CSV table of C-alpha atoms in Angstrom, one decimal:
chain,number,residue,atom,x,y,z
H,1,MET,CA,0.0,-0.1,0.2
H,2,THR,CA,1.2,3.6,-0.6
H,3,LEU,CA,0.9,5.9,2.2
H,4,ASN,CA,-1.8,7.6,0.4
H,5,GLN,CA,-3.7,4.7,0.6
H,6,GLN,CA,-3.0,3.9,4.1
H,7,VAL,CA,-4.2,7.4,4.9
H,8,VAL,CA,-7.3,7.1,3.2
H,9,LYS,CA,-8.0,3.6,4.9
H,10,PHE,CA,-7.3,5.6,8.2
H,11,LYS,CA,-9.8,8.0,7.4
H,12,ASN,CA,-12.3,5.4,6.6
H,13,MET,CA,-11.7,3.6,9.6
H,14,LYS,CA,-11.2,7.0,12.1
H,15,SER,CA,-14.6,6.3,13.8
H,16,ASN,CA,-13.0,3.6,15.6
H,17,TRP,CA,-11.3,6.1,18.0
H,18,ASN,CA,-12.3,9.2,19.7
H,19,ASP,CA,-10.6,12.7,18.7
H,20,SER,CA,-8.5,12.9,21.7
H,21,TYR,CA,-7.2,9.4,21.4
H,22,ILE,CA,-6.0,10.4,17.5
H,23,GLU,CA,-4.6,13.5,18.8
H,24,LYS,CA,-2.3,12.0,21.3
H,25,SER,CA,-1.0,9.1,19.4
H,26,LEU,CA,2.3,9.4,17.5
H,27,PHE,CA,2.2,9.2,13.6
H,28,MET,CA,5.3,7.5,12.7
H,29,ILE,CA,6.5,7.6,9.2
H,30,TYR,CA,9.2,6.0,7.1
H,31,ILE,CA,8.4,6.2,3.2
H,32,GLY,CA,10.1,6.7,-0.2
H,33,THR,CA,12.4,3.6,-0.3
H,34,GLU,CA,10.7,1.9,-3.0
H,35,ASP,CA,10.0,5.1,-5.1
H,36,TYR,CA,13.8,5.9,-5.6
H,37,LEU,CA,14.8,2.2,-5.7
H,38,ASN,CA,12.4,2.1,-8.9
H,39,PHE,CA,13.0,5.5,-10.4
H,40,THR,CA,17.0,4.6,-10.2
H,41,LYS,CA,16.5,0.9,-11.8
H,42,ALA,CA,14.0,2.7,-14.6
H,43,ASN,CA,16.0,5.8,-15.2
H,44,PRO,CA,19.9,4.6,-14.7
H,45,ASN,CA,20.8,7.7,-16.8
H,46,ALA,CA,19.0,10.3,-15.1
H,47,ASP,CA,20.4,13.7,-15.0
H,48,ALA,CA,20.7,16.1,-12.1
H,49,SER,CA,17.2,18.0,-13.3
H,50,ALA,CA,15.4,14.8,-13.3
H,51,GLN,CA,16.6,13.6,-10.3
H,52,GLN,CA,15.5,16.8,-8.6
H,53,ALA,CA,12.1,17.0,-10.0
H,54,PHE,CA,11.5,13.2,-9.0
H,55,VAL,CA,12.4,14.0,-5.2
H,56,THR,CA,9.9,17.2,-5.4
H,57,ASN,CA,7.3,15.0,-6.6
H,58,VAL,CA,7.8,12.5,-3.4
H,59,ILE,CA,8.2,15.3,-1.0
H,60,ASN,CA,5.0,17.0,-2.4
H,61,ARG,CA,2.8,13.7,-2.4
H,62,LEU,CA,4.6,13.1,1.4
H,63,LYS,CA,3.4,16.8,2.4
H,64,ASN,CA,-0.2,16.1,1.2
H,65,ASP,CA,-0.6,12.9,3.1
H,66,ILE,CA,0.8,14.6,6.2
H,67,LYS,CA,-1.7,17.3,5.4
H,68,LEU,CA,-4.5,14.9,5.2
H,69,LEU,CA,-3.4,13.1,8.4
H,70,TYR,CA,-3.3,16.5,10.3
H,71,SER,CA,-6.9,17.7,9.0
H,72,LEU,CA,-8.1,14.1,10.4
H,73,GLY,CA,-6.8,15.3,13.8
H,74,ALA,CA,-3.2,13.9,13.9
H,75,SER,CA,-1.0,16.2,15.7
H,76,LYS,CA,2.1,14.3,16.8
H,77,PHE,CA,4.5,12.9,14.1
H,78,VAL,CA,7.9,11.1,14.2
H,79,VAL,CA,9.1,11.3,10.7
H,80,GLN,CA,12.4,9.1,10.1
H,81,LEU,CA,15.0,10.1,7.2
H,82,LEU,CA,15.8,7.5,4.6
H,83,ALA,CA,18.7,5.4,5.2
H,84,PRO,CA,21.7,5.5,3.0
H,85,LEU,CA,20.1,3.4,-0.1
H,86,GLY,CA,23.1,3.1,-2.0
H,87,CYS,CA,24.4,1.1,0.9
H,88,LEU,CA,21.9,-1.6,1.1
H,89,PRO,CA,23.0,-5.2,0.3
H,90,ILE,CA,20.4,-5.7,-2.1
H,91,VAL,CA,21.5,-2.4,-4.0
H,92,ARG,CA,25.6,-3.3,-4.2
H,93,GLN,CA,24.7,-6.8,-5.4
H,94,GLU,CA,22.2,-5.5,-8.2
H,95,TYR,CA,24.9,-2.8,-8.9
H,96,LYS,CA,27.6,-4.8,-8.6
H,97,THR,CA,29.6,-2.0,-6.6
H,98,GLY,CA,31.7,-4.6,-4.6
H,99,ASN,CA,32.2,-3.2,-1.1
H,100,GLU,CA,31.4,0.6,-2.1
H,101,CYS,CA,28.1,1.9,-1.7
H,102,TYR,CA,26.0,3.2,-5.0
H,103,GLU,CA,26.0,6.7,-4.5
H,104,LEU,CA,23.5,7.9,-7.2
H,105,LEU,CA,20.8,6.2,-4.7
H,106,ASN,CA,22.8,7.8,-1.8
H,107,ASP,CA,22.3,11.2,-3.3
H,108,LEU,CA,18.7,10.8,-3.9
H,109,ALA,CA,18.1,10.0,0.0
H,110,LYS,CA,20.5,12.8,0.9
H,111,GLN,CA,18.3,15.4,-1.8
H,112,HIS,CA,15.1,13.9,0.0
H,113,ASN,CA,16.4,14.0,3.7
H,114,GLY,CA,17.1,17.5,3.0
H,115,LYS,CA,13.6,18.8,2.3
H,116,ILE,CA,12.0,16.9,5.3
H,117,GLY,CA,12.7,19.3,8.3
H,118,PRO,CA,12.0,22.5,6.5
H,119,MET,CA,8.6,20.8,5.0
H,120,LEU,CA,7.5,20.1,8.7
H,121,ASN,CA,8.8,23.3,10.1
H,122,GLU,CA,6.6,24.8,7.7
H,123,PHE,CA,3.5,22.8,8.9
H,124,ALA,CA,4.4,23.6,12.9
H,125,LYS,CA,4.9,27.3,12.5
H,126,ILE,CA,1.8,28.0,10.8
H,127,SER,CA,-0.4,25.8,13.4
H,128,THR,CA,-1.7,27.5,16.2
H,129,SER,CA,-3.1,26.4,19.8
H,130,PRO,CA,-5.1,24.4,20.2
H,131,TYR,CA,-4.3,22.3,17.1
H,132,GLY,CA,-0.5,22.8,17.6
H,133,PHE,CA,1.3,20.5,15.2
H,134,GLN,CA,4.1,18.7,16.6
H,135,PHE,CA,7.0,16.5,15.4
H,136,THR,CA,10.6,15.2,15.6
H,137,VAL,CA,12.8,14.2,13.0
H,138,PHE,CA,15.1,10.8,13.3
H,139,ASP,CA,18.4,11.1,11.1
H,140,PHE,CA,18.4,7.5,10.0
H,141,TYR,CA,20.9,8.2,7.4
H,142,ASN,CA,23.7,9.0,9.2
H,143,ALA,CA,22.9,6.7,12.2
H,144,VAL,CA,23.1,3.7,9.9
H,145,LEU,CA,26.1,5.1,8.1
H,146,ARG,CA,28.1,5.4,11.3
H,147,ARG,CA,27.4,1.5,11.8
H,148,ILE,CA,28.4,0.3,8.5
H,149,ALA,CA,31.3,2.6,7.7
H,150,THR,CA,34.6,1.1,7.0
H,151,GLY,CA,36.7,1.5,10.4
H,152,ARG,CA,33.8,2.4,12.3
H,153,SER,CA,31.4,-0.6,12.5
H,154,LEU,CA,33.4,-2.5,15.2
H,155,ASN,CA,32.8,0.3,17.8
H,156,TYR,CA,29.1,-0.7,17.2
H,157,ARG,CA,30.0,-4.5,17.6
H,158,PHE,CA,28.7,-4.8,14.1
H,159,PHE,CA,31.3,-7.2,12.2
H,160,VAL,CA,29.6,-7.7,8.8
H,161,THR,CA,28.2,-4.6,7.5
H,162,ASN,CA,28.0,-4.9,3.6
H,163,THR,CA,26.3,-8.1,3.1
H,164,SER,CA,23.2,-9.7,4.9
H,165,CYS,CA,22.7,-12.3,7.1
H,166,CYS,CA,20.0,-14.1,5.2
H,167,GLY,CA,19.9,-14.7,1.3
H,168,VAL,CA,21.9,-15.5,-2.0
H,169,GLY,CA,24.6,-13.9,-4.3
H,170,THR,CA,27.5,-11.9,-4.0
H,171,HIS,CA,26.3,-10.0,-0.9
H,172,ASN,CA,23.7,-12.6,0.3
H,173,ALA,CA,21.2,-10.3,-0.4
H,174,TYR,CA,18.3,-11.9,-2.6
H,175,GLY,CA,15.4,-14.5,-1.8
H,176,CYS,CA,15.5,-14.7,1.8
H,177,GLY,CA,12.6,-16.7,3.0
H,178,LYS,CA,11.3,-17.5,-0.8
H,179,GLY,CA,10.3,-20.9,-1.1
H,180,ASN,CA,11.7,-21.3,-4.6
H,181,VAL,CA,15.3,-20.1,-3.5
H,182,HIS,CA,17.9,-21.9,-1.3
H,183,SER,CA,18.7,-19.1,0.8
H,184,LYS,CA,21.4,-19.1,3.4
H,185,LEU,CA,21.3,-18.1,6.8
H,186,CYS,CA,24.5,-16.7,8.7
H,187,GLU,CA,25.3,-18.6,12.1
H,188,TYR,CA,24.9,-15.4,14.5
H,189,GLN,CA,23.2,-12.5,13.2
H,190,ARG,CA,23.6,-10.2,15.9
H,191,SER,CA,27.1,-9.7,14.1
H,192,TYR,CA,25.6,-8.7,10.9
H,193,PHE,CA,24.0,-4.9,10.4
H,194,PHE,CA,21.7,-6.3,7.7
H,195,PHE,CA,19.5,-9.4,7.8
H,196,ASP,CA,18.4,-9.5,4.2
H,197,GLY,CA,19.0,-7.4,1.4
H,198,ARG,CA,16.7,-4.5,2.6
H,199,HIS,CA,16.0,-5.0,6.3
H,200,ASN,CA,18.4,-4.3,9.5
H,201,THR,CA,18.7,-7.1,12.0
H,202,GLU,CA,17.1,-7.2,15.3
H,203,LYS,CA,20.0,-5.8,17.0
H,204,ALA,CA,20.6,-3.2,14.6
H,205,GLN,CA,16.8,-2.0,15.3
H,206,GLU,CA,17.2,-2.2,18.8
H,207,GLU,CA,20.0,0.6,18.5
H,208,MET,CA,17.9,2.7,16.4
H,209,ALA,CA,15.0,2.5,19.0
H,210,HIS,CA,17.4,3.6,21.9
H,211,LEU,CA,18.3,6.5,19.5
H,212,LEU,CA,14.7,7.3,19.0
H,213,TYR,CA,13.7,7.2,22.8
H,214,GLY,CA,17.0,7.8,24.5
H,215,ALA,CA,17.3,11.8,24.3
H,216,ASP,CA,20.4,11.4,21.7
H,217,PRO,CA,20.3,15.1,20.2
H,218,ASP,CA,22.9,13.9,17.6
H,219,VAL,CA,20.2,12.0,15.4
H,220,VAL,CA,17.0,13.2,16.8
H,221,GLN,CA,15.2,16.9,16.6
H,222,PRO,CA,13.7,19.0,17.7
H,223,MET,CA,12.8,16.6,20.5
H,224,THR,CA,13.2,12.9,21.4
H,225,VAL,CA,10.3,10.3,21.2
H,226,ARG,CA,9.8,10.2,24.7
H,227,GLU,CA,9.8,14.1,25.1
H,228,LEU,CA,6.7,14.3,22.2
H,229,ILE,CA,5.2,11.9,24.0
H,230,VAL,CA,4.5,14.0,26.9
H,231,TYR,CA,4.5,17.4,25.1
H,232,PRO,CA,1.2,19.2,25.8
H,233,THR,CA,-1.2,18.1,23.0
H,234,GLY,CA,-2.4,21.0,21.1
H,235,GLU,CA,0.4,23.4,22.1
H,236,THR,CA,2.6,25.0,19.1
H,237,MET,CA,6.5,23.9,19.5
H,238,ARG,CA,9.0,26.0,21.2
H,239,GLU,CA,12.0,24.4,18.9
H,240,TYR,CA,12.1,23.6,15.4
H,241,TRP,CA,14.4,21.9,13.3
H,242,GLU,CA,17.8,23.3,12.2
H,243,PRO,CA,20.4,21.9,9.7
H,244,ASN,CA,23.6,21.0,10.0
H,245,ASN,CA,24.0,21.7,14.0
H,246,LEU,CA,22.6,18.7,15.7
H,247,ALA,CA,25.3,18.2,18.1
H,248,ILE,CA,25.3,21.9,19.5
H,249,ARG,CA,21.6,22.2,20.2
H,250,ARG,CA,20.4,23.0,23.5
H,251,ARG,CA,16.9,22.5,24.7
H,252,PRO,CA,16.2,25.2,27.3
H,253,SER,CA,13.1,23.7,28.6
H,254,ARG,CA,14.4,20.7,29.1
H,255,ASP,CA,13.6,20.3,32.8
H,256,PHE,CA,10.1,20.8,32.2
H,257,TYR,CA,9.9,17.8,29.7
H,258,LEU,CA,11.8,15.4,32.1
H,259,GLY,CA,9.6,16.6,34.7
H,260,LEU,CA,6.4,15.1,32.5
H,261,ALA,CA,8.3,12.3,31.1
H,262,ALA,CA,8.9,10.9,34.6
H,263,TYR,CA,5.0,9.8,34.5
H,264,TYR,CA,5.7,7.8,31.4
C-alpha cells in the first residue's frame, strides 16, 4: 500500500477512535525507499534535473498525505529520514559495486532528507493552539552510516556490514525466505547489521529504537520521541528542526520535559 492508500484507509476507520485518542497518538512515517529504488532502476541515466524533479514529486506527495492526516486530527508526527539506500546489500549486489555504496541512490536519499525538516517546520509554524502541529525528525541516514562505515562498524560491534545474514548472491542479498530460493542463513545474526537485502537485523533495530527514545540530540531533533509523547497536546512547538548543527543544540525547557516524562 502507498502512504496515501494507508491514510485513506485510516480516514475510513477513524470512527473507531475518539478525537482525543487520535490527537495524543504518534504517527510514525518512514516512506520513499521503494520510490527511489524503482526510479533508479527505470532511469539509470537520469540527469540532475530529472532527479531533482522526482525528489520534489515524492516530497509533495508526502506533504499532502501529512496535511491530510493533520486534517483528520493527527498532531504528533515522527518522521524518519531515509537510510543510505546505495549501501543496502541488495543495491550493492544488483549494481555490482563490491564493498562500495552506489552513490546515485545515496544522493537521492540525501536530497529527499534535506527537504523533510523544512517541510515539517512549515507545518508547525503555521499551526496555532489548540491545534498545534508537533513533530520530530530521526536522522536514520547518519545513524546507519556510522554503523556500516569502514573502520567504525566495530565500535558498535557489527562485524559484517556490507552483506546480509540471509539470502543468496555476492552480498547474500536476494531471496531470503522465498520458497523457491535456497537462501543461506548466517550462524550469528547479531554480528550483522543487515538481516536481508533491505532490512536491518534485530540488534540494529534495537539500537535505532534507543536512539529514538533515548535523548540523543545527534540524531533526533527538535525533541526525542519520549519528549514528544509528553509534550502538551495541542500546544505549538517551542523549538524547530535546524540543519547541520544537531550536536550543538540546546533545549532550554528540558527540565520541563523531563518532569513530565517521569510519569511514563
